[in-house]
Amino acid sequence: MLAVVCSAACSGGSTPGAPDTAERYQTGGGAGSGPMPPEMPMTGPVPPDAPKAPPAVQRDVIKTASVTVTAENPTSAADRAADLATDAGGRVDSRTEYGGSVLDRARITLTLRVPADKLDGVIDGLKELGTVDALDMRVEDVTSTRVDLDARIKALQTSVDRLLAIMRDAQDPSALIEAESALSQRQADLDSLRAQRAALGEQISYSTVTVELIAPVVGGPAPERYQGFLGQLERGWDALVDAGSNLVLLFGLLLPWMGAAVLALALLFGLYRLVRARRRG
C-alpha cells in the first residue's frame, strides 16, 4: 500500500509533456511556453567614483555700440536718449554739444552705460529718434581674462594669508621684517588685480553706447517754434530782420570812420585848391 502511494505521488510530481519552468524560458518552445520576459534596464545609484561631466564655463562678453542719428532737434533727441538710458537702469557718462556754424551742422554726442541685457531695447529706442545714419555693435569675449584674473586673485589671497600666518608665528625680528615687506608687495598686487576685476565686471554688466545726434541742415538745429512750413517762414523773416539789424549795427560802427574820412578828404581838397591857387597867382 505504501509503495502504491509513493508511486502515485512521484508520477503526479512529474507530469509527462509539462517541461520545467526554467527549461521553458531557456528554450522558448513547447506548446504551453510563453515569450521570454523582457530584459529589465539596470537602475540604481550612480557610483560615487563615476567620472563627472566637466562644468560648463560661463561665457563673459563685453558689448559696445555706436549709433549716429540725424534728428530734427538734436537737443530734444539727446534728452530722450538720456531718458532711455536711465529708464533701463543705466546712466549718462558724458554729453558734448556743438552748436554748429555756417559750414557745419550742430551735433550732440552722448556716452551711455546701460545694462547689457537691455542693450537691444535701448538701441531700438534710439532708432526712433530720427534717421539712422550708422549703427555699429560689437561683442568681445573676455572669458579667459576673467578666469585668469580670478585665478591670480585666489593665488595672491592664499599667499597673503600665509604671510599673515608667518608674521603671527615669527620669533625672529628679521624674518618678521621680511614677511612684512613681502606682504606689502603682495597686498598691493592683490588690490590692483581686484580693481581690474571690478572694472572688467562693470564692463561686462554695463554696455557702452556712443550716440551722435546731428542736425539735418548746416547752421544748427531749428528751434521748436520753427518747425513746419509756417515755422520756416517765420525763421526766414527773423533772418531778414536780423540781417537788417546787423546792417544798422555795421553802419553805426562805420559812421565815426566815415566822418573822419569825410573830414580828411575835405582837408585834402582844401589844400589842393590852395596849392593850385598859388600856382596860378
PDB file of N, CA and C in Angstrom, residues 39-47:
ATOM      1  N   GLU A  39      14.157  42.066 -20.988  1.00  0.00           N
ATOM      2  CA  GLU A  39      15.294  42.319 -20.108  1.00  0.00           C
ATOM      3  C   GLU A  39      15.112  43.674 -19.435  1.00  0.00           C
ATOM      4  N   MET A  40      15.071  43.739 -18.139  1.00  0.00           N
ATOM      5  CA  MET A  40      14.831  44.959 -17.377  1.00  0.00           C
ATOM      6  C   MET A  40      16.078  45.833 -17.396  1.00  0.00           C
ATOM      7  N   PRO A  41      15.905  47.164 -17.542  1.00  0.00           N
ATOM      8  CA  PRO A  41      17.079  48.048 -17.523  1.00  0.00           C
ATOM      9  C   PRO A  41      17.693  48.082 -16.141  1.00  0.00           C
ATOM     10  N   MET A  42      18.982  48.267 -16.125  1.00  0.00           N
ATOM     11  CA  MET A  42      19.697  48.313 -14.852  1.00  0.00           C
ATOM     12  C   MET A  42      19.536  49.701 -14.246  1.00  0.00           C
ATOM     13  N   THR A  43      18.991  49.756 -13.088  1.00  0.00           N
ATOM     14  CA  THR A  43      18.800  51.017 -12.375  1.00  0.00           C
ATOM     15  C   THR A  43      19.468  50.921 -11.026  1.00  0.00           C
ATOM     16  N   GLY A  44      19.791  52.101 -10.511  1.00  0.00           N
ATOM     17  CA  GLY A  44      20.426  52.122  -9.205  1.00  0.00           C
ATOM     18  C   GLY A  44      21.220  53.395  -9.040  1.00  0.00           C
ATOM     19  N   PRO A  45      21.733  53.642  -7.883  1.00  0.00           N
ATOM     20  CA  PRO A  45      22.503  54.857  -7.637  1.00  0.00           C
ATOM     21  C   PRO A  45      23.807  54.861  -8.423  1.00  0.00           C
ATOM     22  N   VAL A  46      24.206  56.092  -8.858  1.00  0.00           N
ATOM     23  CA  VAL A  46      25.460  56.242  -9.589  1.00  0.00           C
ATOM     24  C   VAL A  46      26.612  56.056  -8.621  1.00  0.00           C
ATOM     25  N   PRO A  47      27.591  55.253  -8.981  1.00  0.00           N
ATOM     26  CA  PRO A  47      28.733  55.057  -8.076  1.00  0.00           C
ATOM     27  C   PRO A  47      29.414  56.384  -7.781  1.00  0.00           C
TER      28      PRO A  47
END
